[in-house]
Amino acid sequence: MKSDMSNKNMTIESLHNAYILANKMANNDSRIHNKAKSIFNDLECGNSTTDIKNLWNEFRSITINELEVIYKRLGIVFDEYDWESKYSKENIQDVLKRLNEIGLLKFKEDGSTVVHSNNQEITILKNDSSTLYISRDIAAALRRHEYYGSEDLFYVVDNTQSKHFYLLKSLIAQINSNINVHHIPFGRIHGMSSRKGQGILLDQLLDQAKSTMNLKRKFSETTKINSMDDNDIADVLGVSAIIINDLKQKRKKDYNFSWESALQVNGDTGIKLQYTHCRLISLEEVNSNITVPDEVVAECFTETVALDLILEICRFEDILTETNKELEACILVNYLFRLSNCINKALKVLNVKNSSSIIAQQRILLFRRARETLSTGMNILGLVPLKCM
């Protein structure tokens, strides 16, 4: 294989298409499958040619560069990339030594290396000396504990990998009892398979969402002039719609992907949260001449909608505690929907402009605290609260 096969215009999409094609070809020709296994084994054992190593590193660079652009749109930043490929056979010798020391490692006649745990035989090295997910995950867990001092390791991986992480947790506990492995499972999107080409690339989904929001804003009578670029606003709205429509469901729930539900803008959506936040910003701007007091005058809040809103704001810390305990974002999402409903009901009843000075001040204080709570919740979920849309 020549290094000039590399292409400066190569993208994640083209790599994905090559992956799909290679799988189709391998299904029809075992020689291709065997060749791929041979290349992988050479990479694992450090026997690859310079051309193969360079090509592999180029694929990795292309992936990082593109993903960082996508992650930036989602407000995500990673401190470090810890590649699975980092833990090849030559880099897990300490793991094999430790497993052997505690009497777990066994060598089989077929050349493979296994461990026995919970009455199960688990392959650590295949008979061609290449590693498996479990061996690489053991090495990674031990390294992260040593390097970061991490005692709790959280793996956010779909439901189908539950058995894998049960085995990992069991083996790690026997190697180092100070490391706690936690599997945080989530549901799968039915009908999607990267190998078969049945899937949607995230950047395509984000671009479609952005385009949809641009059209909505173009034909909306409520669209306002904003200091932000229209495309940036549309992108924030699109990302908000996608994130909330996904996180409002229970984490473990499987679902079927549809463009309609992914880009939903009506009802309980990310757009609703953004709209409510913008209404509160506008209220404060229109009434900027009113001094916001430092203290609450309870006697000023007699209306049911005011009391309901105050009670909902007071529940925020408990909601965060529950969300963290259950590791369920939907708890916070549904709380923000309820908060938004309370805010919008209060806005219809609690007039600021035509009220007495003290009533106006207290109502502005209430709406500011509601906006701060809403904004904090949105930020936690990865949304960028807009000031105007």
Coordinates of C-alpha atoms in Angstrom, one line a residue:
M1 CA 0.0 0.0 0.0
K2 CA 1.4 3.4 -1.0
S3 CA 1.3 6.5 1.1
D4 CA 0.2 8.5 -2.0
M5 CA -3.3 6.8 -1.5
S6 CA -3.9 9.5 1.1
N7 CA -6.1 12.4 0.0
K8 CA -5.9 15.9 1.5
N9 CA -9.7 16.3 0.8
M10 CA -10.6 13.1 2.6
T11 CA -13.4 13.5 5.2
I12 CA -15.1 11.5 7.8
E13 CA -17.9 10.9 5.3
S14 CA -15.5 9.5 2.7
L15 CA -13.9 7.3 5.4
H16 CA -17.3 6.1 6.5
N17 CA -18.2 5.3 2.9
A18 CA -15.0 3.3 2.5
Y19 CA -15.9 1.4 5.7
I20 CA -19.3 0.5 4.3
L21 CA -17.8 -0.6 1.0
A22 CA -15.1 -2.6 2.7
N23 CA -17.6 -4.5 4.8
K24 CA -19.7 -5.3 1.8
M25 CA -16.7 -6.6 -0.1
A26 CA -15.5 -8.6 3.0
N27 CA -18.9 -10.3 3.2
N28 CA -18.4 -11.6 -0.3
D29 CA -14.7 -12.3 -0.3
S30 CA -13.1 -13.9 2.8
R31 CA -9.6 -12.9 1.5
I32 CA -10.5 -9.2 2.1
H33 CA -11.6 -10.0 5.6
N34 CA -8.4 -11.9 6.3
K35 CA -6.3 -9.1 4.8
A36 CA -7.9 -6.6 7.1
K37 CA -7.3 -8.9 10.1
S38 CA -3.6 -9.2 9.1
I39 CA -3.2 -5.4 8.8
F40 CA -4.9 -4.9 12.1
N41 CA -2.6 -7.5 13.8
D42 CA 0.5 -5.9 12.3
L43 CA -0.6 -2.5 13.7
E44 CA -1.3 -4.1 17.1
C45 CA 2.1 -5.8 17.3
G46 CA 4.1 -2.9 15.9
N47 CA 5.0 -4.7 12.7
S48 CA 3.3 -2.4 10.2
T49 CA 5.1 -0.7 7.4
T50 CA 5.7 3.1 7.6
D51 CA 3.1 3.6 4.8
I52 CA 0.4 1.8 6.8
K53 CA 1.3 3.7 10.0
N54 CA 1.3 7.1 8.2
L55 CA -2.1 6.3 6.6
W56 CA -3.5 5.2 10.0
N57 CA -2.3 8.4 11.6
E58 CA -3.7 10.5 8.8
F59 CA -7.1 8.8 9.2
R60 CA -6.9 9.6 12.9
S61 CA -6.0 13.3 12.3
I62 CA -8.8 13.7 9.8
T63 CA -11.2 12.3 12.4
I64 CA -10.1 14.6 15.2
N65 CA -10.1 17.7 13.1
E66 CA -13.6 17.2 11.8
L67 CA -15.0 16.0 15.1
E68 CA -13.6 19.1 16.9
V69 CA -15.6 21.3 14.6
I70 CA -18.8 19.4 15.3
Y71 CA -18.1 19.3 19.0
K72 CA -17.6 23.0 19.0
R73 CA -21.1 23.5 17.5
L74 CA -22.4 21.4 20.4
G75 CA -20.3 23.3 23.0
I76 CA -18.2 20.3 23.8
V77 CA -14.5 20.4 24.6
F78 CA -12.4 17.3 25.4
D79 CA -9.2 17.7 27.5
E80 CA -7.7 14.6 26.1
Y81 CA -8.3 11.9 23.5
D82 CA -7.5 8.5 24.9
W83 CA -7.6 6.2 21.9
E84 CA -8.5 2.6 22.2
S85 CA -5.7 1.9 19.7
K86 CA -3.3 3.2 22.2
Y87 CA -3.6 0.0 24.1
S88 CA -2.1 -2.6 21.7
K89 CA -0.5 -5.8 22.7
E90 CA 2.9 -4.1 23.2
N91 CA 1.3 -1.6 25.6
I92 CA -0.6 -4.0 27.8
Q93 CA 2.3 -6.2 29.0
D94 CA 1.9 -4.9 32.5
V95 CA -1.8 -5.9 32.5
L96 CA -0.9 -9.5 31.4
K97 CA 1.8 -9.6 34.1
R98 CA -0.6 -8.5 36.8
L99 CA -3.3 -11.0 35.7
N100 CA -0.7 -13.7 35.8
E101 CA 0.5 -12.7 39.3
I102 CA -3.0 -13.0 40.8
G103 CA -3.6 -16.3 39.1
L104 CA -6.2 -15.3 36.6
L105 CA -4.3 -15.8 33.3
K106 CA -4.4 -19.1 31.4
F107 CA -2.8 -20.1 28.1
K108 CA -4.8 -22.3 25.8
E109 CA -3.5 -24.9 23.4
D110 CA -4.9 -22.9 20.4
G111 CA -2.5 -20.1 21.3
S112 CA -5.1 -17.7 22.8
T113 CA -4.8 -16.2 26.3
V114 CA -7.8 -16.2 28.7
V115 CA -8.9 -15.4 32.2
H116 CA -11.5 -17.1 34.3
S117 CA -13.9 -14.9 36.3
N118 CA -17.4 -15.6 37.6
N119 CA -17.4 -19.0 36.1
Q120 CA -16.7 -17.6 32.7
E121 CA -13.8 -17.9 30.3
I122 CA -12.8 -14.5 28.9
T123 CA -10.4 -14.2 26.0
I124 CA -7.7 -11.6 26.6
L125 CA -5.5 -12.2 23.6
K126 CA -6.5 -14.0 20.4
N127 CA -4.4 -16.8 18.9
D128 CA -2.8 -14.3 16.5
S129 CA -1.7 -12.3 19.6
S130 CA -4.1 -9.4 18.8
T131 CA -6.1 -7.8 21.7
L132 CA -9.8 -7.5 22.2
Y133 CA -12.0 -4.8 23.6
I134 CA -11.9 -6.2 27.1
S135 CA -8.1 -6.4 27.3
R136 CA -7.7 -2.8 26.0
D137 CA -10.4 -1.5 28.4
I138 CA -8.6 -3.2 31.3
A139 CA -5.3 -1.5 30.3
A140 CA -7.1 1.9 29.8
A141 CA -8.8 1.7 33.2
L142 CA -5.6 0.9 35.1
R143 CA -3.8 3.7 33.3
R144 CA -6.5 6.3 34.0
H145 CA -6.5 5.3 37.7
E146 CA -2.7 5.7 37.8
Y147 CA -2.5 8.9 35.7
Y148 CA -5.5 10.8 37.1
G149 CA -6.0 9.1 40.4
S150 CA -9.5 8.3 39.3
E151 CA -11.4 5.9 41.6
D152 CA -14.7 6.0 39.7
L153 CA -14.7 5.4 35.9
F154 CA -17.9 6.1 34.0
Y155 CA -18.5 4.5 30.7
V156 CA -21.4 6.0 28.7
V157 CA -22.1 3.2 26.2
D158 CA -25.3 1.7 24.8
N159 CA -27.3 -1.1 26.4
T160 CA -26.0 -3.9 24.3
Q161 CA -22.6 -3.6 26.0
S162 CA -23.9 -4.4 29.5
K163 CA -22.3 -7.9 29.6
H164 CA -18.9 -6.4 28.5
F165 CA -18.9 -3.9 31.3
Y166 CA -20.1 -6.4 33.9
L167 CA -17.0 -8.5 33.0
L168 CA -14.8 -5.4 33.0
K169 CA -16.1 -4.4 36.4
S170 CA -15.5 -7.9 37.8
L171 CA -11.9 -8.2 36.4
I172 CA -10.9 -4.7 37.5
A173 CA -12.2 -5.4 41.1
Q174 CA -9.9 -8.4 41.3
I175 CA -6.9 -6.4 39.9
N176 CA -7.4 -3.2 41.9
S177 CA -10.2 -2.9 44.4
N178 CA -9.8 0.9 44.5
I179 CA -11.2 1.3 41.0
N180 CA -14.9 1.3 40.5
V181 CA -16.3 0.8 37.0
H182 CA -19.7 2.3 36.3
H183 CA -21.6 1.5 33.1
I184 CA -24.1 4.3 32.1
P185 CA -26.2 2.6 29.4
F186 CA -28.4 4.4 26.9
G187 CA -30.9 3.2 24.4
R188 CA -30.2 2.6 20.7
I189 CA -31.6 4.2 17.7
H190 CA -33.3 1.5 15.7
G191 CA -32.6 1.1 12.0
M192 CA -29.1 2.6 12.2
S193 CA -25.9 0.5 11.4
S194 CA -22.7 2.2 10.4
R195 CA -21.4 -1.0 8.8
K196 CA -24.5 -1.3 6.5
G197 CA -24.6 2.4 5.8
Q198 CA -27.8 2.9 7.6
G199 CA -27.2 6.0 9.6
I200 CA -27.1 9.8 9.7
L201 CA -23.8 11.6 10.2
L202 CA -24.1 14.2 13.0
D203 CA -22.9 17.1 10.9
Q204 CA -25.6 16.4 8.4
L205 CA -28.2 16.4 11.1
L206 CA -26.9 19.6 12.5
D207 CA -26.8 21.3 9.1
Q208 CA -30.4 20.2 8.3
A209 CA -31.5 21.5 11.7
K210 CA -29.8 24.8 11.0
S211 CA -31.5 25.1 7.6
T212 CA -34.9 24.3 9.1
M213 CA -34.5 27.0 11.7
N214 CA -33.4 29.5 9.1
L215 CA -36.6 28.9 7.2
K216 CA -38.7 29.1 10.3
R217 CA -37.2 32.4 11.3
K218 CA -37.4 33.8 7.7
F219 CA -41.2 33.3 7.6
S220 CA -41.9 34.1 11.3
E221 CA -43.6 37.4 12.2
T222 CA -41.9 37.4 15.6
T223 CA -38.3 37.2 14.4
K224 CA -36.4 40.2 15.8
I225 CA -33.2 42.0 14.7
N226 CA -30.3 40.6 16.6
S227 CA -26.7 41.5 17.0
M228 CA -25.8 37.8 16.4
D229 CA -25.4 36.5 12.9
D230 CA -28.6 34.9 11.6
N231 CA -26.8 31.7 10.7
D232 CA -25.4 31.5 14.2
I233 CA -28.8 32.0 15.8
A234 CA -30.3 29.3 13.5
D235 CA -27.4 26.9 14.4
V236 CA -28.0 27.5 18.2
L237 CA -31.8 26.9 17.7
G238 CA -31.1 23.7 15.6
V239 CA -28.7 22.3 18.2
S240 CA -31.2 23.2 21.0
A241 CA -34.0 21.3 19.2
I242 CA -31.8 18.2 18.6
I243 CA -30.3 18.0 22.1
I244 CA -33.6 18.5 23.9
N245 CA -35.6 16.1 21.7
D246 CA -33.1 13.5 22.5
L247 CA -32.6 14.2 26.2
K248 CA -36.3 14.5 27.1
Q249 CA -36.6 10.7 26.7
K250 CA -35.4 8.3 29.4
R251 CA -31.8 7.4 28.8
K252 CA -32.3 3.6 28.4
K253 CA -35.2 3.9 26.0
D254 CA -34.7 2.7 22.4
Y255 CA -36.3 4.7 19.7
N256 CA -36.7 5.0 15.9
F257 CA -35.0 7.9 14.3
S258 CA -37.1 10.3 12.2
W259 CA -36.2 13.7 10.9
E260 CA -39.6 15.0 12.0
S261 CA -39.1 14.2 15.7
A262 CA -35.4 15.2 15.6
L263 CA -36.3 18.7 14.2
Q264 CA -39.5 19.2 16.1
V265 CA -40.1 22.9 17.0
N266 CA -43.6 22.8 18.5
G267 CA -44.7 21.7 21.9
D268 CA -42.1 20.8 24.6
T269 CA -38.9 21.4 22.7
G270 CA -35.5 23.2 22.9
I271 CA -37.1 26.0 20.9
K272 CA -39.7 26.5 23.7
L273 CA -36.9 26.9 26.2
Q274 CA -35.1 29.4 24.0
Y275 CA -38.3 31.4 23.3
T276 CA -39.1 31.6 27.0
H277 CA -35.6 32.8 27.9
C278 CA -35.8 35.4 25.2
R279 CA -39.2 36.7 26.5
L280 CA -37.6 37.2 29.9
I281 CA -34.6 39.0 28.5
S282 CA -37.0 41.3 26.5
L283 CA -39.1 42.0 29.6
E284 CA -36.0 43.1 31.6
E285 CA -34.8 45.3 28.7
V286 CA -38.2 47.0 28.3
N287 CA -38.2 47.7 32.0
S288 CA -34.6 48.5 32.4
N289 CA -35.6 51.7 34.3
I290 CA -36.9 49.6 37.2
T291 CA -34.4 49.0 40.0
V292 CA -34.2 45.3 40.9
P293 CA -34.5 45.0 44.7
D294 CA -32.2 42.8 46.8
E295 CA -34.9 41.5 49.1
V296 CA -38.3 39.8 48.6
V297 CA -41.5 41.3 49.9
A298 CA -43.7 38.3 50.3
E299 CA -46.9 40.3 50.6
C300 CA -46.5 41.3 46.9
F301 CA -47.1 37.8 45.7
T302 CA -50.7 36.8 46.2
E303 CA -51.5 35.5 42.7
T304 CA -51.6 31.7 42.1
V305 CA -49.3 32.0 39.1
A306 CA -46.8 33.9 41.1
L307 CA -46.8 31.3 44.0
D308 CA -46.6 28.4 41.5
L309 CA -43.6 30.0 39.8
I310 CA -41.8 30.6 43.1
L311 CA -42.4 27.0 44.2
E312 CA -41.1 25.7 40.9
I313 CA -37.9 27.8 41.2
C314 CA -37.4 26.5 44.8
R315 CA -37.5 22.9 43.4
F316 CA -34.4 23.5 41.2
E317 CA -31.7 22.3 43.6
D318 CA -33.7 19.1 44.4
I319 CA -34.1 18.5 40.7
L320 CA -30.4 18.8 40.1
T321 CA -29.7 16.4 43.0
E322 CA -32.2 13.9 41.5
T323 CA -30.8 14.3 38.0
N324 CA -27.3 13.6 39.3
K325 CA -28.4 10.6 41.4
E326 CA -30.3 8.9 38.6
L327 CA -28.0 10.1 35.8
E328 CA -31.1 11.0 33.9
A329 CA -31.1 14.2 31.9
C330 CA -34.8 13.9 31.2
I331 CA -35.5 14.8 34.9
L332 CA -33.9 18.2 34.4
V333 CA -35.4 18.6 30.9
N334 CA -38.9 18.0 32.0
Y335 CA -38.4 20.3 35.0
L336 CA -37.4 23.1 32.6
F337 CA -40.5 22.5 30.6
R338 CA -42.6 22.9 33.7
L339 CA -40.7 26.0 34.7
S340 CA -41.2 27.5 31.3
N341 CA -45.0 26.8 31.5
C342 CA -45.1 28.5 34.9
I343 CA -43.1 31.5 33.5
N344 CA -45.4 31.9 30.5
K345 CA -48.5 31.7 32.6
A346 CA -47.1 34.3 35.0
L347 CA -46.1 36.6 32.2
K348 CA -49.8 36.8 31.1
V349 CA -51.0 37.7 34.6
L350 CA -48.2 39.6 36.4
N351 CA -48.1 42.9 34.6
V352 CA -45.0 45.0 35.3
K353 CA -45.4 48.2 33.3
N354 CA -48.7 49.3 34.8
S355 CA -48.1 48.2 38.3
S356 CA -47.1 50.3 41.4
S357 CA -43.4 50.8 41.9
I358 CA -43.0 48.2 44.6
I359 CA -45.1 45.6 42.8
A360 CA -43.2 46.2 39.5
Q361 CA -39.8 45.8 41.3
Q362 CA -40.9 42.6 43.0
R363 CA -42.2 41.1 39.8
I364 CA -39.1 42.0 37.9
L365 CA -37.1 40.3 40.7
L366 CA -39.2 37.2 40.3
F367 CA -38.8 37.0 36.6
R368 CA -35.1 37.6 36.8
R369 CA -34.7 34.7 39.2
A370 CA -36.8 32.6 36.9
R371 CA -34.6 33.5 34.0
E372 CA -31.4 32.7 35.9
T373 CA -32.8 29.3 36.9
L374 CA -33.9 28.6 33.3
S375 CA -30.5 29.8 32.0
T376 CA -28.5 27.7 34.4
G377 CA -30.5 24.6 33.6
M378 CA -30.1 25.1 29.8
N379 CA -26.3 25.6 30.3
I380 CA -26.1 22.3 32.2
L381 CA -27.8 20.5 29.3
G382 CA -25.3 22.1 26.8
L383 CA -27.6 24.8 25.4
V384 CA -26.6 28.4 24.7
P385 CA -29.4 30.6 26.0
L386 CA -30.2 33.2 23.4
K387 CA -31.1 36.8 24.2
C388 CA -33.2 37.3 21.1
M389 CA -34.5 35.0 18.3

